XYZ file of C-alpha atoms in Angstrom:
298
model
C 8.591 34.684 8.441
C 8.394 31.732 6.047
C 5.012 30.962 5.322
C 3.401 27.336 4.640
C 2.409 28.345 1.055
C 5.959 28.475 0.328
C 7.102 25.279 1.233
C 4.491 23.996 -0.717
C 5.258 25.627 -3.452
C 8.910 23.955 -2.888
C 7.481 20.693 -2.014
C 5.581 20.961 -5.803
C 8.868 21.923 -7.670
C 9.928 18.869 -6.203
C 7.682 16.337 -7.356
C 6.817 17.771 -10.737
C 10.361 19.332 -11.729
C 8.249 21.811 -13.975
C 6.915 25.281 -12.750
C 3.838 25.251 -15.281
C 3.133 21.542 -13.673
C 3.884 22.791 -10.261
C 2.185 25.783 -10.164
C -1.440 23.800 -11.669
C -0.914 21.235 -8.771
C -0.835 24.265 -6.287
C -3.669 26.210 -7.964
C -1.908 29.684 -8.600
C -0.825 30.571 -11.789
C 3.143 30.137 -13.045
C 4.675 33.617 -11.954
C 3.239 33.628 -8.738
C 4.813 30.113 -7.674
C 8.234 31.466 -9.555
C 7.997 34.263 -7.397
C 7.383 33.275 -4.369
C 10.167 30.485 -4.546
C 12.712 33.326 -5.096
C 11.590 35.414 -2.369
C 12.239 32.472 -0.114
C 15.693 31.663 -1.609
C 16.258 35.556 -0.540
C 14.966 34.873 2.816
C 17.320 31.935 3.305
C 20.003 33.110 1.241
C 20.273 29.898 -0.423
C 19.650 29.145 -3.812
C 17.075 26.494 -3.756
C 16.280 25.975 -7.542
C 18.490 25.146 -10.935
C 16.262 26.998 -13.436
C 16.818 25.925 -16.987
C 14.707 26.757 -20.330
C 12.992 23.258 -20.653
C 13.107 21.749 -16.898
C 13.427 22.615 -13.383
C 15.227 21.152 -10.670
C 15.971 21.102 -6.910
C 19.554 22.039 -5.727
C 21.470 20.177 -3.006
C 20.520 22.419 -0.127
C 16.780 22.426 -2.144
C 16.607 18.406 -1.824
C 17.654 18.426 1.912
C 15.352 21.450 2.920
C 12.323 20.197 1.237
C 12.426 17.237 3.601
C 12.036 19.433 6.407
C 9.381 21.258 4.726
C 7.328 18.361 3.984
C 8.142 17.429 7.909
C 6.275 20.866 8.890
C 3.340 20.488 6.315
C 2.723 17.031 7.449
C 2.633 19.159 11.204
C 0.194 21.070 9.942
C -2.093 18.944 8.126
C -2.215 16.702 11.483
C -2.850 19.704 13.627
C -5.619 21.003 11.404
C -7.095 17.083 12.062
C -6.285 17.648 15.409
C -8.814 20.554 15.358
C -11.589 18.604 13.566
C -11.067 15.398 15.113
C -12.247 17.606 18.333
C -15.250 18.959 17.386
C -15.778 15.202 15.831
C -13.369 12.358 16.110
C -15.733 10.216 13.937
C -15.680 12.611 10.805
C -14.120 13.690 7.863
C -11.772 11.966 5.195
C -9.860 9.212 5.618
C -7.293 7.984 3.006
C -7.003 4.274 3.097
C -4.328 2.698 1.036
C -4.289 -1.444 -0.084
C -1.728 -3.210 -2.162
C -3.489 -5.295 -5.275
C -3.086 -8.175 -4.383
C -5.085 -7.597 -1.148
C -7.992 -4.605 -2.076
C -10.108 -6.389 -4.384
C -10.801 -9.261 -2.368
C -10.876 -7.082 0.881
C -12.690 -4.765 0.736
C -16.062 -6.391 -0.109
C -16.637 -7.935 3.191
C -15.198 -4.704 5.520
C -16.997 -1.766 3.449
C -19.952 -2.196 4.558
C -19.291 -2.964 8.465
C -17.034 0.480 8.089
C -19.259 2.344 6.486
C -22.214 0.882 9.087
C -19.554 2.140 12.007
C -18.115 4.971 10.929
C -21.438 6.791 9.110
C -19.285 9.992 9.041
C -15.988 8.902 7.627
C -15.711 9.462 3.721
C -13.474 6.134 2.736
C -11.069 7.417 -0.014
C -9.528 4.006 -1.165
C -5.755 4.079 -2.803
C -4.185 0.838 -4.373
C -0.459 0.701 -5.515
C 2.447 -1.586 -4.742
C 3.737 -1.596 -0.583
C 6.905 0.738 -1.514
C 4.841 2.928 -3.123
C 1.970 3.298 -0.103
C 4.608 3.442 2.709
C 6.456 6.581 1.223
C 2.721 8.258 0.507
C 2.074 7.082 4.657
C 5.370 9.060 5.778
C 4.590 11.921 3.595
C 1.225 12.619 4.964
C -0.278 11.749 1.679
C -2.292 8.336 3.524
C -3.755 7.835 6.747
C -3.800 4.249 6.931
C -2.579 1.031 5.214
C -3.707 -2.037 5.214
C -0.846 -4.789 4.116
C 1.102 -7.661 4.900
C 3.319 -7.021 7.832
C 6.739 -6.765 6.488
C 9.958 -5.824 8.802
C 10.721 -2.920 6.629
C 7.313 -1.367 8.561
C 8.840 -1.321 11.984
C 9.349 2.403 12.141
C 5.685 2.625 11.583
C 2.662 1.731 14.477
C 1.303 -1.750 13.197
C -2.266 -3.657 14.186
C -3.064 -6.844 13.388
C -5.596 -7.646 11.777
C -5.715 -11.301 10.669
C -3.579 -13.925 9.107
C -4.253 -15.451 5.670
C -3.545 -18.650 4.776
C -1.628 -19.146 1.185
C -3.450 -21.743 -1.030
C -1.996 -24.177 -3.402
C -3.893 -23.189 -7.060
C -3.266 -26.475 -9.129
C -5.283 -27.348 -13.071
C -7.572 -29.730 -12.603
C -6.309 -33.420 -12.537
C -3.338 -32.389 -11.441
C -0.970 -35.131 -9.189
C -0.984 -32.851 -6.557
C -4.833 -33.060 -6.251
C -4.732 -36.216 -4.817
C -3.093 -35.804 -1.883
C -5.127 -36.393 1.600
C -2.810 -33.919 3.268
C -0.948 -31.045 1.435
C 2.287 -30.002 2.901
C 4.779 -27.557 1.604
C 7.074 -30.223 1.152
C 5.407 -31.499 -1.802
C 6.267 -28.461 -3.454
C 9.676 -30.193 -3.248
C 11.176 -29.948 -7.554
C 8.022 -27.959 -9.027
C 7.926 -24.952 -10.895
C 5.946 -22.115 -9.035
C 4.071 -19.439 -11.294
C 4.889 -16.062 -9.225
C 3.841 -12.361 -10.018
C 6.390 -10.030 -10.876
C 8.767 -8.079 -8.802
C 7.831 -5.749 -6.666
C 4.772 -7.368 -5.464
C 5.435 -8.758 -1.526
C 3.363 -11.806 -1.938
C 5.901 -12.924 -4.634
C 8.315 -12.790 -2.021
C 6.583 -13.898 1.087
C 4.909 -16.793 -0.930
C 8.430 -17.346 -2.678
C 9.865 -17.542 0.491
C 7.649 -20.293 1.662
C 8.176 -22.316 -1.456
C 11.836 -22.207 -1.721
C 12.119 -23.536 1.978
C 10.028 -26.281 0.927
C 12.782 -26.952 -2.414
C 10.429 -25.683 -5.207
C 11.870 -23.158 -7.861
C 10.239 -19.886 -9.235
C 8.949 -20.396 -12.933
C 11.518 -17.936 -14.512
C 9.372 -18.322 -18.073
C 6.730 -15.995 -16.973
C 5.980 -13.497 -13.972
C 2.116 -12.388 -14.216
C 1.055 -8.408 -13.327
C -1.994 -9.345 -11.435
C -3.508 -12.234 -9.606
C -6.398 -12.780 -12.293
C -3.829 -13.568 -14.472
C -1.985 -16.086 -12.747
C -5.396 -17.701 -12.254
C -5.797 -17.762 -16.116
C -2.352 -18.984 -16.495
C -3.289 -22.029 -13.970
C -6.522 -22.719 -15.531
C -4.445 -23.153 -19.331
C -2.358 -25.547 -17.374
C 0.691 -23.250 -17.213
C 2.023 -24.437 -13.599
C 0.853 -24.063 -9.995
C 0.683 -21.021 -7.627
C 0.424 -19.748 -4.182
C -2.455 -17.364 -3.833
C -4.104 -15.626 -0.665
C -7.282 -17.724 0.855
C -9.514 -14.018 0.108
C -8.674 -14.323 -3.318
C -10.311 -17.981 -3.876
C -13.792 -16.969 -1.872
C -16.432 -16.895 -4.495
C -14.662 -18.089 -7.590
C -16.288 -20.946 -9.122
C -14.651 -24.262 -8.996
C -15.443 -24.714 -12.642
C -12.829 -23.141 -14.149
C -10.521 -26.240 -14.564
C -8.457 -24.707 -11.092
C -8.489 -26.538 -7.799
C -7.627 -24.647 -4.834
C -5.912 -26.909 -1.883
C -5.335 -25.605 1.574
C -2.262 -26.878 3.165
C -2.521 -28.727 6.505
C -0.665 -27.541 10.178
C 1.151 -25.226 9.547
C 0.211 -23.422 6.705
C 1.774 -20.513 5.202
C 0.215 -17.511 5.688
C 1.017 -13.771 5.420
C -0.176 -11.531 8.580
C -2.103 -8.403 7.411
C -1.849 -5.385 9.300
C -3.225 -2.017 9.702
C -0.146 0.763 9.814
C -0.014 4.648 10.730
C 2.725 7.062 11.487
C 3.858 7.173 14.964
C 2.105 9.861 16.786
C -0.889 10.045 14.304
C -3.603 11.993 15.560
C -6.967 10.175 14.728
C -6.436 7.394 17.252
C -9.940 6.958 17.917
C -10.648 6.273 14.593
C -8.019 4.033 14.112
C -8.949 1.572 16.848
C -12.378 1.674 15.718
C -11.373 0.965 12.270
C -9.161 -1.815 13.555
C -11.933 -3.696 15.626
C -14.612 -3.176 12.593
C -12.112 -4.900 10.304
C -11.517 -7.835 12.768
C -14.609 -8.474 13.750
C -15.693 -8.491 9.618
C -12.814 -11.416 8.903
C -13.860 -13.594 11.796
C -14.452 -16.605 10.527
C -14.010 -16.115 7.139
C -10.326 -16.677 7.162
């Protein structure tokens, strides 16, 4: 019978391509990982494993089987849940994962309420890029995201949460300043700062301003927000930047922020899980903690 520990030992092999590497992340020393992998390629009579003197990789029947087996150990981590979340729904871990652009402005107004609701649940926060969260989501690696709805989610369960307007970030005495009502469509011919690629408020904000006839600023592409505020406050260009992420900043540092009248862009932020996930109870109370600690604020 093929045993969990085994497919985690494959599921290792595969995202370290080193047995020494492989064999730390699992715990058990080198041999024992080697060994076990080669009783299972006898058990399957399939060879699941190129080994080679300085690396290690997976074969072609390895790379489609240790999808499956990631499948089953994402079974059994949920039904292990499953078997908490009975004795206490309201307890244990839960792996939270927010894009950059989004956690640091956030997550100091919901903390607290969660942390006030949810007494029992240990809050492990994870921030990287939306690519990067939704493959750790489907591989059991996350429980929940919180993000900007984007299509490519639609095989996932999505709440919403609340929408966020975009904000115009201007220097100071800039022409733009001195308009009574701010509409995309003076965006019309200007040069937009952006962030770099792979970021989805470059493209959702992008997407906004090309409608309206701006262009991207192809001289620069920043890695964080913070620094395309600094490049706005040297009088570098304009930018789009999410409403959370002008709350609290002083209005002193040569940047003006200017909301755009009806309708403004905005990007909808979402809470997503796996189909079937099994903390449901948790979820909804996460989701209605969340809402209720943006009301009014955006």
């Amino acid at each position: 019978m093929i045993k969990l520990r085994d497919l985690e030992y494959l599921d290792a092999i595969e995202q370290h391509r080193h047995f020494g590497k492989a064999a730390a992340a699992c715990f058990v020393s080198q041999p024992t990982l080697s060994g076990q992998l080669m009783k299972l390629e006898e058990q399957l009579g399939l060879q699941l494993v190129e080994r080679h003197r300085h690396n290690v990789m997976l074969t072609p029947a390895g790379e489609k089987l240790v999808v499956d087996a990631r499948k089953v150990l994402n079974a059994a981590q949920d039904f292990e849940r499953q078997a908490k979340n009975l004795l206490d729904p309201f307890a244990g871990d839960i792996h939270m994962g927010l894009i950059p652009t989004l956690a640091p402005y956030l997550l100091p107004h919901v903390m607290a309420p969660l942390t006030k609701e949810l007494p029992n649940i240990q809050f492990l926060l994870h921030e990287n890029q939306t690519k990067v969260l939704l493959q750790k989501l489907d591989e059991g690696k996350l429980d929940v995201l919180v993000l900007p709805y984007l299509e490519e989610m639609n095989k996932f369960e999505c709440y919403d949460l609340f929408d966020e307007p975009l904000v115009l970030a201007t220097p100071e005495n800039h022409p733009l300043n001195n308009e009574t009502y701010l509409s995309l469509h003076h965006l019309h011919e200007h040069n937009i700062l952006t962030l770099e690629d792979g970021h989805c408020l470059k493209d959702q904000a992008m997407g906004y301003c090309f409608s309206a006839g701006a262009k991207e600023d192809a001289s620069f592409q920043a890695t964080s927000l913070e620094t395309l505020r600094h490049m706005v406050a040297n009088r570098a260009g304009i930018t789009l930047l999410p409403a959370l992420a002008t709350m609290g900043v002083s209005t002193s540092n040569n940047i003006a922020y200017l909301p755009f009248s009806e309708p403004q862009p905005t990007r909808k932020i979402s809470l997503v899980i796996r189909p079937n996930y099994s903390r449901m109870q948790c979820v909804r109370k996460i989701v209605a903690t969340i809402r209720h600690a943006v009301k009014g604020i955006v």
